[in-house]
JSON list of C-alpha atoms and ligand atoms in Angstrom, two decimals:
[
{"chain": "A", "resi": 1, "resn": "UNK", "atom": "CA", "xyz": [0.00, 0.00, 0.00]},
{"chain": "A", "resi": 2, "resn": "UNK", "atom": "CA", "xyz": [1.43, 3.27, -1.16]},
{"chain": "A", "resi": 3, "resn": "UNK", "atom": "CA", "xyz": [0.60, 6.39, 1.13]},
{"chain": "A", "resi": 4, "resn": "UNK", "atom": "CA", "xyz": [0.89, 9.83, -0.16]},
{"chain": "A", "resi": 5, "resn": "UNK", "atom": "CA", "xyz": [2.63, 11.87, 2.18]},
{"chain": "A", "resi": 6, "resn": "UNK", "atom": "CA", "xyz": [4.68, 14.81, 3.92]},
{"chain": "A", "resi": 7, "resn": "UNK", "atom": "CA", "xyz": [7.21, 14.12, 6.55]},
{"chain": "A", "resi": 8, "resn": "UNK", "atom": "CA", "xyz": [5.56, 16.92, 8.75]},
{"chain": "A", "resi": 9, "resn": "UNK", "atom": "CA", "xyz": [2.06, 16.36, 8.34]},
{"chain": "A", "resi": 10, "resn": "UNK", "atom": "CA", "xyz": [0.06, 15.53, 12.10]},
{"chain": "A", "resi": 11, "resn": "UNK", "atom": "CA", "xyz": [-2.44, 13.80, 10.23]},
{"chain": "A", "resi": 12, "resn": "UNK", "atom": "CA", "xyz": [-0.13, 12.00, 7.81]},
{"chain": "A", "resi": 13, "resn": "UNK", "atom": "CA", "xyz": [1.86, 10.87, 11.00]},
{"chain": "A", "resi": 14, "resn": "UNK", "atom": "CA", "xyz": [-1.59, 9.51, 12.59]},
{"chain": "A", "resi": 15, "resn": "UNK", "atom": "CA", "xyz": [-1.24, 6.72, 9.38]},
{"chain": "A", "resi": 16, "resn": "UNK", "atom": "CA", "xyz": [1.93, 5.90, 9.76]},
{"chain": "A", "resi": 17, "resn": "UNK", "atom": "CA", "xyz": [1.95, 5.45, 13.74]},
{"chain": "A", "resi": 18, "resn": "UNK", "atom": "CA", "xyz": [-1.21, 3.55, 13.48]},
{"chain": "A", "resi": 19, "resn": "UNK", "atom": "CA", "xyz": [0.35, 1.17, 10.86]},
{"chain": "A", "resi": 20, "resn": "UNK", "atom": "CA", "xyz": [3.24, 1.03, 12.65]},
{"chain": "A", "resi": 21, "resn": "UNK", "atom": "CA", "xyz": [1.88, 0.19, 15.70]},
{"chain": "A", "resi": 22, "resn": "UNK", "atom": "CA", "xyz": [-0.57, -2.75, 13.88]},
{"chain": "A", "resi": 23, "resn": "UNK", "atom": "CA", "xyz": [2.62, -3.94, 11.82]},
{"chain": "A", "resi": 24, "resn": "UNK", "atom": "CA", "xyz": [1.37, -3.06, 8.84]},
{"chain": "A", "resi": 25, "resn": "UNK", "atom": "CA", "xyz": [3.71, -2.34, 6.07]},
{"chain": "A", "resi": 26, "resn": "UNK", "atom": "CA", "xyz": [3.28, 1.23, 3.77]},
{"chain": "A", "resi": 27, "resn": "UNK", "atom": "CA", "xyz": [5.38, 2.81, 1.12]},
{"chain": "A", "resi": 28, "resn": "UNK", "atom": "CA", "xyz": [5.95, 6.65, 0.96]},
{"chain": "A", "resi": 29, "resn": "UNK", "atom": "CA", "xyz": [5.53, 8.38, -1.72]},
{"chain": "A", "resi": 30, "resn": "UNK", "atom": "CA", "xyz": [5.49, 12.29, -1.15]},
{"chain": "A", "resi": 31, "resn": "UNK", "atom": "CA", "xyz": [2.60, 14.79, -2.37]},
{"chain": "A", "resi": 32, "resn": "UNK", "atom": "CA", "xyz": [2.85, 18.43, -3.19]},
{"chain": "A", "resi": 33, "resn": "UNK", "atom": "CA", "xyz": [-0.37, 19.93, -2.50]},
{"chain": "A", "resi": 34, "resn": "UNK", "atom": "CA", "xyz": [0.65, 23.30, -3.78]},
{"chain": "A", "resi": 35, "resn": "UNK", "atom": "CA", "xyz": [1.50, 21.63, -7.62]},
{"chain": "A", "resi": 36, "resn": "UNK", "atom": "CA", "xyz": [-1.64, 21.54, -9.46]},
{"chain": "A", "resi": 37, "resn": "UNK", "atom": "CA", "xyz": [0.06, 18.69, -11.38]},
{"chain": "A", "resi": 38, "resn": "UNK", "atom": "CA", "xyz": [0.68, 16.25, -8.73]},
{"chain": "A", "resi": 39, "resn": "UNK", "atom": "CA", "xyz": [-1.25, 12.94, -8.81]},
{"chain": "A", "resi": 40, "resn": "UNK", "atom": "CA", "xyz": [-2.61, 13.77, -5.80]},
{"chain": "A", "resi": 41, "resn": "UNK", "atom": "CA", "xyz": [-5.66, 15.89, -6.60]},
{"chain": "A", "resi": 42, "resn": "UNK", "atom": "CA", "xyz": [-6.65, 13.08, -9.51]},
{"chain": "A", "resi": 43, "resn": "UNK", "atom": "CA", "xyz": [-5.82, 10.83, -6.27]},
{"chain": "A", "resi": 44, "resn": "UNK", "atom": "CA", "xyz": [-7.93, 12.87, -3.47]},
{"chain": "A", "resi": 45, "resn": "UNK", "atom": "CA", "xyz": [-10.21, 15.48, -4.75]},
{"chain": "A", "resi": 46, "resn": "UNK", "atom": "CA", "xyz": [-9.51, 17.31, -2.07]},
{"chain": "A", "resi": 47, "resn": "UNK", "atom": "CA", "xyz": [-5.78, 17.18, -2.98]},
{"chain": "A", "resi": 48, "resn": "UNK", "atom": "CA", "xyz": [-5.26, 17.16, 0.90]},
{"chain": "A", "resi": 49, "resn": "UNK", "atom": "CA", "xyz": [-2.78, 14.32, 2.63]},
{"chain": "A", "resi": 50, "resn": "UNK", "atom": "CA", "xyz": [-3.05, 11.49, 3.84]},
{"chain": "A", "resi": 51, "resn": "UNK", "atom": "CA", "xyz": [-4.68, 9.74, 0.95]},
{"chain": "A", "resi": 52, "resn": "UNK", "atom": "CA", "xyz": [-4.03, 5.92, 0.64]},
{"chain": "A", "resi": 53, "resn": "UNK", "atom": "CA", "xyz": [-3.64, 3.89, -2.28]},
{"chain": "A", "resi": 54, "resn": "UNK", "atom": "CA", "xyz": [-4.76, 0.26, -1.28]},
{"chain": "A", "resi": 55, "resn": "UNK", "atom": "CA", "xyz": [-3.46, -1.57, -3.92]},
{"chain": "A", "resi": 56, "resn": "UNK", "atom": "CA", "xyz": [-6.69, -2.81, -5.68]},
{"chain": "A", "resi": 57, "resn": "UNK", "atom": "CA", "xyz": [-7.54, 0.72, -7.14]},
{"chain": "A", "resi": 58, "resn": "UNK", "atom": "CA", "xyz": [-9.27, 2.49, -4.05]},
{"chain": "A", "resi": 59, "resn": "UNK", "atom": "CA", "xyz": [-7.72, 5.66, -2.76]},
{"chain": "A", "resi": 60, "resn": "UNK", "atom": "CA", "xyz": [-8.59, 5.95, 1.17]},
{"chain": "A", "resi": 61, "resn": "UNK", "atom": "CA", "xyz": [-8.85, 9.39, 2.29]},
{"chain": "A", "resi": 62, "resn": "UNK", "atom": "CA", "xyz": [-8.93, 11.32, 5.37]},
{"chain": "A", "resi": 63, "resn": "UNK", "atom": "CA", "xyz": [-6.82, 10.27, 8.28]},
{"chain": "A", "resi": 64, "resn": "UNK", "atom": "CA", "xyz": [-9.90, 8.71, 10.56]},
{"chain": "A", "resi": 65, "resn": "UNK", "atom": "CA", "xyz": [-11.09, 6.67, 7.41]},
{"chain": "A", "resi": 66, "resn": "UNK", "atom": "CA", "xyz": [-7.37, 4.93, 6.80]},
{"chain": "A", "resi": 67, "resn": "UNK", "atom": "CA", "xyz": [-6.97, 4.32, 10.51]},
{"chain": "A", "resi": 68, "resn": "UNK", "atom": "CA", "xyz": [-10.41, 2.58, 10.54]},
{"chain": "A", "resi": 69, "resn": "UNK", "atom": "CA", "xyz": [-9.49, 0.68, 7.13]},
{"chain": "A", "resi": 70, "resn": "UNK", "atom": "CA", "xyz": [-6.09, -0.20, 9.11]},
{"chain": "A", "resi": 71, "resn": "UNK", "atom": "CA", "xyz": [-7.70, -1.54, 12.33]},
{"chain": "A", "resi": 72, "resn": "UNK", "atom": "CA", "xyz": [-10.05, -4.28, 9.73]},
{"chain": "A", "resi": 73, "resn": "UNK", "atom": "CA", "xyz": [-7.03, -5.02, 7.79]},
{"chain": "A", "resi": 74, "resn": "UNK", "atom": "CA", "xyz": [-5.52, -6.01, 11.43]},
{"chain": "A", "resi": 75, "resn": "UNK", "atom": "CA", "xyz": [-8.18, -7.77, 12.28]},
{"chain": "A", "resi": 76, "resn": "UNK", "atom": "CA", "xyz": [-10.86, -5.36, 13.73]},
{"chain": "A", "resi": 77, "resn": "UNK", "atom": "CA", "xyz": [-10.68, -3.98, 17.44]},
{"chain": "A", "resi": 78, "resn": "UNK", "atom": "CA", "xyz": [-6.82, -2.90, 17.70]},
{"chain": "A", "resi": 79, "resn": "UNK", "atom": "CA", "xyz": [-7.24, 0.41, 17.79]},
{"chain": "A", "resi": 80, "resn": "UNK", "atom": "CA", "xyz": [-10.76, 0.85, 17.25]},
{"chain": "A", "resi": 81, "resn": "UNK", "atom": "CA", "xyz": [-13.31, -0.70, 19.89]},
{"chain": "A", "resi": 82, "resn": "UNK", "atom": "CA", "xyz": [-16.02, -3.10, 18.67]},
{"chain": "A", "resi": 83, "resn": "UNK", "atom": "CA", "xyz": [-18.04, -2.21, 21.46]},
{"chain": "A", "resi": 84, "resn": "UNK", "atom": "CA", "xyz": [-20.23, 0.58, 20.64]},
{"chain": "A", "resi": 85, "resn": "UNK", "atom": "CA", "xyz": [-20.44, 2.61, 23.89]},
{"chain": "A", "resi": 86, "resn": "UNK", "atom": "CA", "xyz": [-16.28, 2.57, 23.59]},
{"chain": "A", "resi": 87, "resn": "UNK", "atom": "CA", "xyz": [-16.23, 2.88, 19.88]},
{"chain": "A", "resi": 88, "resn": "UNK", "atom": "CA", "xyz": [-17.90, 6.05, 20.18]},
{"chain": "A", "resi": 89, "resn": "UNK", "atom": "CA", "xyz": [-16.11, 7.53, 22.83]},
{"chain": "A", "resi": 90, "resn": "UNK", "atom": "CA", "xyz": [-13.15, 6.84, 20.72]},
{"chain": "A", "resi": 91, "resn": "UNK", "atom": "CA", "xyz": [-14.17, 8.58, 17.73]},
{"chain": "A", "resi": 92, "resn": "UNK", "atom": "CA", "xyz": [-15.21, 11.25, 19.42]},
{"chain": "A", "resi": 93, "resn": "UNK", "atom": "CA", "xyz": [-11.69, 11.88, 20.89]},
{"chain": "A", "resi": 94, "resn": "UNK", "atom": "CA", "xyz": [-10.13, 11.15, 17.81]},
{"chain": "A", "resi": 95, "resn": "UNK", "atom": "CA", "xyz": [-12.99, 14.39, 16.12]},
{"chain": "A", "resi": 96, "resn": "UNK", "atom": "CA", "xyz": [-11.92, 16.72, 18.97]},
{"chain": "A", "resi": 97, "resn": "UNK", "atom": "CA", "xyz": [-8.23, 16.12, 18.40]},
{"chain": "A", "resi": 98, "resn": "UNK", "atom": "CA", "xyz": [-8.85, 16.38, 14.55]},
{"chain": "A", "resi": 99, "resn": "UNK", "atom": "CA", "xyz": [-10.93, 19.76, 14.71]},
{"chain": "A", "resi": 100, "resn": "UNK", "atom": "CA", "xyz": [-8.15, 20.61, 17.22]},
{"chain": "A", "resi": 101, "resn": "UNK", "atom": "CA", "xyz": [-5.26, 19.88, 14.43]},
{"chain": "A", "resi": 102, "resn": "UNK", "atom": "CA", "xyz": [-7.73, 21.52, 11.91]},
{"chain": "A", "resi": 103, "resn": "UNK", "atom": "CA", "xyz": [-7.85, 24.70, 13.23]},
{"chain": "A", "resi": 104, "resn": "UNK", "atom": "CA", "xyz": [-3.93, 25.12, 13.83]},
{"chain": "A", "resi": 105, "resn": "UNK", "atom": "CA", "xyz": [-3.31, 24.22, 10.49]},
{"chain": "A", "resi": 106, "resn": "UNK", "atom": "CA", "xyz": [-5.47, 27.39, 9.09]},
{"chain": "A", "resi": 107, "resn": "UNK", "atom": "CA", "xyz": [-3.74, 29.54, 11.34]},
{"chain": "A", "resi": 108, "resn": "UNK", "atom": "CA", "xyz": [-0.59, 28.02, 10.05]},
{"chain": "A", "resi": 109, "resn": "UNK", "atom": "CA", "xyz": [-1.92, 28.26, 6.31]},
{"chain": "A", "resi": 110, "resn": "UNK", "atom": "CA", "xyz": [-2.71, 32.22, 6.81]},
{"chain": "A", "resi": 111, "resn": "UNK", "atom": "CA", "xyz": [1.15, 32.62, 7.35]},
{"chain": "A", "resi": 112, "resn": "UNK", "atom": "CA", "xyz": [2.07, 31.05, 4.77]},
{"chain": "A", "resi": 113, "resn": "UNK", "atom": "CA", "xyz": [-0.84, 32.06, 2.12]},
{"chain": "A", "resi": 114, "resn": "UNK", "atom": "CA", "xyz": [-1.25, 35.68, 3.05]},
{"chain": "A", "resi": 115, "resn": "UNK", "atom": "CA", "xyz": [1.11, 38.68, 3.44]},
{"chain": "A", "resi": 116, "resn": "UNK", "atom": "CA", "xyz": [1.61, 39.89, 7.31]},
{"chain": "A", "resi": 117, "resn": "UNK", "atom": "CA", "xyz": [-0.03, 43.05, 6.31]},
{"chain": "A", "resi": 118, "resn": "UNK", "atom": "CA", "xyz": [-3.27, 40.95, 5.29]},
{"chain": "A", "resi": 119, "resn": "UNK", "atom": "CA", "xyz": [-3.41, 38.76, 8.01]},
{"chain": "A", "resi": 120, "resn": "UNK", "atom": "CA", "xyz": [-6.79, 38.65, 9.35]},
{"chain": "A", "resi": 121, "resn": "UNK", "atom": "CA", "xyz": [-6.95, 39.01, 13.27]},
{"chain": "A", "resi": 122, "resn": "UNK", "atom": "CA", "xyz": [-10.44, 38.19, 14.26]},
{"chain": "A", "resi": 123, "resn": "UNK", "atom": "CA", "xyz": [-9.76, 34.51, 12.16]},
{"chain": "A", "resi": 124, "resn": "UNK", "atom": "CA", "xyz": [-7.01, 33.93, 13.99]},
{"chain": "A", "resi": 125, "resn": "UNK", "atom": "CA", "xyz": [-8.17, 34.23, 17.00]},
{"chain": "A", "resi": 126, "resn": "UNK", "atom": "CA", "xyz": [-11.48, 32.60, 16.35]},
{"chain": "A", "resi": 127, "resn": "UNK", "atom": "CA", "xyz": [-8.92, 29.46, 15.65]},
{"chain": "A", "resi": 128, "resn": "UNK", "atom": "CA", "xyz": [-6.74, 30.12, 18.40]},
{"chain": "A", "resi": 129, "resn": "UNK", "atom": "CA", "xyz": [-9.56, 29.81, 20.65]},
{"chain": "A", "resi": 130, "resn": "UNK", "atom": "CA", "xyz": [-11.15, 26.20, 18.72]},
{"chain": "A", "resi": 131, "resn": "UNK", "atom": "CA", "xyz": [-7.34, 24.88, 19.69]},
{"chain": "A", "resi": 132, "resn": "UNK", "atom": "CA", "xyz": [-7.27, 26.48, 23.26]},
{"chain": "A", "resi": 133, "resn": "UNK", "atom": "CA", "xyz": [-10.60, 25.13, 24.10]},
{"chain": "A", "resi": 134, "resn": "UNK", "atom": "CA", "xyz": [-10.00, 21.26, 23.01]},
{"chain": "A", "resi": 135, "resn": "UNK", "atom": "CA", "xyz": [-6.56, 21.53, 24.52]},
{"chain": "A", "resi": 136, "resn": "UNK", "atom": "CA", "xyz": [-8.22, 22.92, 27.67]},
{"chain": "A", "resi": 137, "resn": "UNK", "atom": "CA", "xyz": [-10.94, 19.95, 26.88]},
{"chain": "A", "resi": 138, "resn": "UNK", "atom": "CA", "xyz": [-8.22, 17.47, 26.59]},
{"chain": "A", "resi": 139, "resn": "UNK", "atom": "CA", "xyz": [-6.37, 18.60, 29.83]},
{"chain": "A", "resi": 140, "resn": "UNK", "atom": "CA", "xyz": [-9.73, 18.07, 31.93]},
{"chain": "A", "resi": 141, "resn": "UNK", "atom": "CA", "xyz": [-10.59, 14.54, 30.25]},
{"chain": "A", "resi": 142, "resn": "UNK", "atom": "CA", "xyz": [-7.64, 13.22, 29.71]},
{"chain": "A", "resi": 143, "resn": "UNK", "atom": "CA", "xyz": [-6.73, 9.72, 31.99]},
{"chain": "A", "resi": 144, "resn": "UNK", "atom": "CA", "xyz": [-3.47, 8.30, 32.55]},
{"chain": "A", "resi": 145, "resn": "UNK", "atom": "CA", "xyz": [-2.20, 6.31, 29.46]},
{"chain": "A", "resi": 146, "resn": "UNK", "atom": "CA", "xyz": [-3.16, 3.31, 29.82]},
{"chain": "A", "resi": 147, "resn": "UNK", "atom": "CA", "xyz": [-0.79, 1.39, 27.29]},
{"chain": "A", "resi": 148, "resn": "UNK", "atom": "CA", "xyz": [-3.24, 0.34, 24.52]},
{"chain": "A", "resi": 149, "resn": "UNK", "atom": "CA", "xyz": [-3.14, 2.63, 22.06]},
{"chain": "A", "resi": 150, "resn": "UNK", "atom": "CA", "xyz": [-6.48, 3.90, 19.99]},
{"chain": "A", "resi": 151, "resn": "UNK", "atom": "CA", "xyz": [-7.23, 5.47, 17.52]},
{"chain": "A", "resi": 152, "resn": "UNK", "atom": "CA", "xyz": [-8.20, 8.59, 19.35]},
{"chain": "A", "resi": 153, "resn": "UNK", "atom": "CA", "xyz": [-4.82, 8.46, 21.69]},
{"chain": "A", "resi": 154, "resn": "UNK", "atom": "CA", "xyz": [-2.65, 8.35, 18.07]},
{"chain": "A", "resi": 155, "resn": "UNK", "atom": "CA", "xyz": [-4.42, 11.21, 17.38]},
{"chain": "A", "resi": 156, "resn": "UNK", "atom": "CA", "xyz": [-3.88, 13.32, 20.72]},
{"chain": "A", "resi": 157, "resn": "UNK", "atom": "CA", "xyz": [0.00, 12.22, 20.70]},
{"chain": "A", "resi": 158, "resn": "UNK", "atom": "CA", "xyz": [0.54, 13.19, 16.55]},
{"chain": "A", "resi": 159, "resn": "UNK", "atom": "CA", "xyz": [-1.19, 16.45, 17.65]},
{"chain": "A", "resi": 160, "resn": "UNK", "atom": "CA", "xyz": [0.42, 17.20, 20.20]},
{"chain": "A", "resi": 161, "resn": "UNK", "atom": "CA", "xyz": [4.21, 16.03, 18.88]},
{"chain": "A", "resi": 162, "resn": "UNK", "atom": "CA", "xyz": [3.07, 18.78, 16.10]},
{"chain": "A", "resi": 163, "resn": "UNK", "atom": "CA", "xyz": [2.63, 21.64, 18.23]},
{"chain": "A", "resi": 164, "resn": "UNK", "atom": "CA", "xyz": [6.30, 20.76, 20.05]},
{"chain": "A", "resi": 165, "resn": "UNK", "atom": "CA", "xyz": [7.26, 21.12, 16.12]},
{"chain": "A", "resi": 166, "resn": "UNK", "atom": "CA", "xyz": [4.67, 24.32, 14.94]},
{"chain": "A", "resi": 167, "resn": "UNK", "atom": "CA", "xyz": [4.22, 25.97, 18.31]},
{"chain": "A", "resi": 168, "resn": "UNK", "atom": "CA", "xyz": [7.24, 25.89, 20.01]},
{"chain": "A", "resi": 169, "resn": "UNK", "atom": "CA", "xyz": [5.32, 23.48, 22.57]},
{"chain": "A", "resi": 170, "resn": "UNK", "atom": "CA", "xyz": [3.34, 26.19, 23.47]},
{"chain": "A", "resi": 171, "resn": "UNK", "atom": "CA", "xyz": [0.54, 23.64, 24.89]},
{"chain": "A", "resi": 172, "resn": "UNK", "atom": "CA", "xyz": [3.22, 22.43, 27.86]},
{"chain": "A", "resi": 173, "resn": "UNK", "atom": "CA", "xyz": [3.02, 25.19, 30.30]},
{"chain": "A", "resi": 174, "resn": "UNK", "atom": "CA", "xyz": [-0.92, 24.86, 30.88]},
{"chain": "A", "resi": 175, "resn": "UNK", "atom": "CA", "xyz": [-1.82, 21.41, 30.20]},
{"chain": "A", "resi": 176, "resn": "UNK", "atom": "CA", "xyz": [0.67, 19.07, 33.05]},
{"chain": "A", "resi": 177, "resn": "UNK", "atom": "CA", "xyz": [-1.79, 16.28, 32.24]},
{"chain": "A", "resi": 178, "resn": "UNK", "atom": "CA", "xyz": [-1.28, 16.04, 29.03]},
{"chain": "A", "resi": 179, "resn": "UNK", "atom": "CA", "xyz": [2.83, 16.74, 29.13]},
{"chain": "A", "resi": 180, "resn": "UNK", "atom": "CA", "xyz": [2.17, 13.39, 31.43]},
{"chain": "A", "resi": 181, "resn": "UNK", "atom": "CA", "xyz": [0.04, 11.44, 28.97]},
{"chain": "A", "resi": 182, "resn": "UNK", "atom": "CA", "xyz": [2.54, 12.72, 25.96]},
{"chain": "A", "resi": 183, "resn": "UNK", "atom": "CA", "xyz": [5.39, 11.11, 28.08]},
{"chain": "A", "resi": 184, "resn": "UNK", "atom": "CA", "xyz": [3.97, 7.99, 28.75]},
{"chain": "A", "resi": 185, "resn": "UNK", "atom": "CA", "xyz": [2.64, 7.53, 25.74]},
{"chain": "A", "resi": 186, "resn": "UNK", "atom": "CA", "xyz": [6.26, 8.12, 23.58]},
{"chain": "A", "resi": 187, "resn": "UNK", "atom": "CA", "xyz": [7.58, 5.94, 25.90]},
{"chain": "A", "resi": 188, "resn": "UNK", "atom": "CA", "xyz": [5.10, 2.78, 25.75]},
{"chain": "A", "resi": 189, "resn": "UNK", "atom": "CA", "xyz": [5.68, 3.18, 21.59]},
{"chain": "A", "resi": 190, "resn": "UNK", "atom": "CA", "xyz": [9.60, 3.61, 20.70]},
{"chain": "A", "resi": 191, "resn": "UNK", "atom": "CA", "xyz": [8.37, 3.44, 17.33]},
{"chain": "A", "resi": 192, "resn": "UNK", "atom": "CA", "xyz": [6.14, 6.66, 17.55]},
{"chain": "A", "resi": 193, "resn": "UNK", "atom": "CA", "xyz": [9.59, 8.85, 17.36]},
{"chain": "A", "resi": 194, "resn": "UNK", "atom": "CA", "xyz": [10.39, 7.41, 14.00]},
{"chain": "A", "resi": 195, "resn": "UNK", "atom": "CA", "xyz": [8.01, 9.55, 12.38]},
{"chain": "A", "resi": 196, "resn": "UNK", "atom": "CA", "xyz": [8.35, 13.11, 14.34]},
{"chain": "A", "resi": 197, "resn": "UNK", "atom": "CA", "xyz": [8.51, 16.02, 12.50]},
{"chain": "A", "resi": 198, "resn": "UNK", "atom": "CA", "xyz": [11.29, 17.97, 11.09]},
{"chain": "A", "resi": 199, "resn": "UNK", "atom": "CA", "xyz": [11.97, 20.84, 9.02]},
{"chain": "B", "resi": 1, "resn": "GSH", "atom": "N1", "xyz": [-9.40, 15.77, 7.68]},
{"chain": "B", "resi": 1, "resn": "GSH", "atom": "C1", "xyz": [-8.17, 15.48, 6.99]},
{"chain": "B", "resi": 1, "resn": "GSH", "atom": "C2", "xyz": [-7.21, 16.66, 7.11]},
{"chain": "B", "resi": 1, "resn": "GSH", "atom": "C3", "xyz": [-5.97, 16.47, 6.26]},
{"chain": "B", "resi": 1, "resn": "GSH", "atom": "C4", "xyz": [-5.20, 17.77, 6.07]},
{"chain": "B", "resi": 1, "resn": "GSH", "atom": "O1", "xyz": [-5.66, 18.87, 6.42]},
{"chain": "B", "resi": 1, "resn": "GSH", "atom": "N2", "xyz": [-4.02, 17.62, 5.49]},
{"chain": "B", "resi": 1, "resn": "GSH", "atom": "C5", "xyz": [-3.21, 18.79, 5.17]},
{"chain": "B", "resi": 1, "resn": "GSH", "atom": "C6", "xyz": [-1.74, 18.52, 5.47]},
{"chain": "B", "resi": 1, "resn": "GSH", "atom": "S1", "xyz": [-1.48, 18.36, 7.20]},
{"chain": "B", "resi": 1, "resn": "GSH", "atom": "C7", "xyz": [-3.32, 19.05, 3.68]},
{"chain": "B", "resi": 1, "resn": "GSH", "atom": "O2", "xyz": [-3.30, 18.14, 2.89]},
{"chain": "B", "resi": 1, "resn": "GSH", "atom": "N3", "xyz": [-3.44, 20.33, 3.30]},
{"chain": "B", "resi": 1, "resn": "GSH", "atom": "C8", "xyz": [-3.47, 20.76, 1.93]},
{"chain": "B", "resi": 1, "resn": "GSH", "atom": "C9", "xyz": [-4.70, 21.51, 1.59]},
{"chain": "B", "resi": 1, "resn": "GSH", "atom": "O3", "xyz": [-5.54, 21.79, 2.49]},
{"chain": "B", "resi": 1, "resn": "GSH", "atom": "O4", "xyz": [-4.86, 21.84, 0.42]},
{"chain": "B", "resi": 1, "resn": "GSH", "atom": "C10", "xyz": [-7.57, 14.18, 7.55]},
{"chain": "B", "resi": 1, "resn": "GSH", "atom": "O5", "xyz": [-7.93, 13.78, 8.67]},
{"chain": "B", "resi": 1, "resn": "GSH", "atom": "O6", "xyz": [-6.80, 13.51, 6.84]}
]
């Protein structure tokens, strides 16, 4: 299985720690999503990353989708609970995070799409405070790790290994619960820091 890629995409990194974790073997291949003439967009519509190309002509696409096609392919329940009441709870950790990694990505994008000069304030803050809420969220629901990963808890540690990378770990000072859940999760996964971001 081939999976288009960046090296410093959060939600490319959620594939590749979920298939690592499930010992499931993928093949890089990297995607511009600036250059109109990439493969991608004929790929992903969206022309957004990850987008996974199973092998028997399907293109998987977003992030939540491939981890859920990666848990069946591993035999369903790894890292996605059978068990409704859990599955849901899951997912719905896995949609904060997302939203979470969502909104620092547009603040991230009007850097790097718009002049300083045309930088628009009030949307950057109304981002800012979607990413300040879930990581306040996070801090007050978070448990201790409890050393099986899921699909939501790939999500929370790819999140926040991107804001050590994007925000100068801005997130550490106010959120001790999660600096503690971050720890302990890097350190039940060795293989997790294989894939952290760098410039
Ligand atoms: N909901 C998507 C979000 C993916 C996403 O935003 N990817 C970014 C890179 S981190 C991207 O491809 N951006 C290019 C664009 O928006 O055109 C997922 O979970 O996979």
């Amino acid at each position: 299985m081939l999976l288009r890629h960046s090296p410093t995409s959060p939600f490319v990194r959620k594939v590749r720690v979920a298939a690592a974790i499930l010992g499931i073997a993928l093949e890089l291949e990297p995607a511009d999503t600036l250059d109109a003439n990439d493969t991608l967009r004929q790929q992903n519509p969206l022309g957004k990353i990850p987008a996974l190309l199973t092998g028997d002509g399907e293109v998987l696409f977003d992030s939540s989708v491939i981890l859920a096609y990666l848990d069946h392919l591993a035999g369903d329940g790894r890292i996605l609970p059978i068990e409704p009441t859990a599955r849901i709870k899951v997912l719905r950790r896995e949609a904060l995070v997302d939203g979470m990694m969502d909104a620092a990505i547009l603040i991230l994008y009007e850097a790097r799409f718009r002049p300083q000069e045309k930088h628009e304030a009030r949307w950057l803050e109304h981002q800012a405070g979607k990413r300040l809420r879930a990581l306040d969220a996070l801090e007050a629901e978070v448990e201790p790790y409890s050393g099986t990963p899921n699909v939501g808890d790939i999500a929370l540690a790819c999140a926040l290994g991107w804001f050590d990378f994007r925000f100068a770990g801005d997130w550490r000072a106010d959120h001790p619960k999660l600096v503690a859940w971050f720890d302990a999760f890097s350190a039940a996964h060795p293989q997790f820091a294989d894939s952290t971001p760098v410039a």
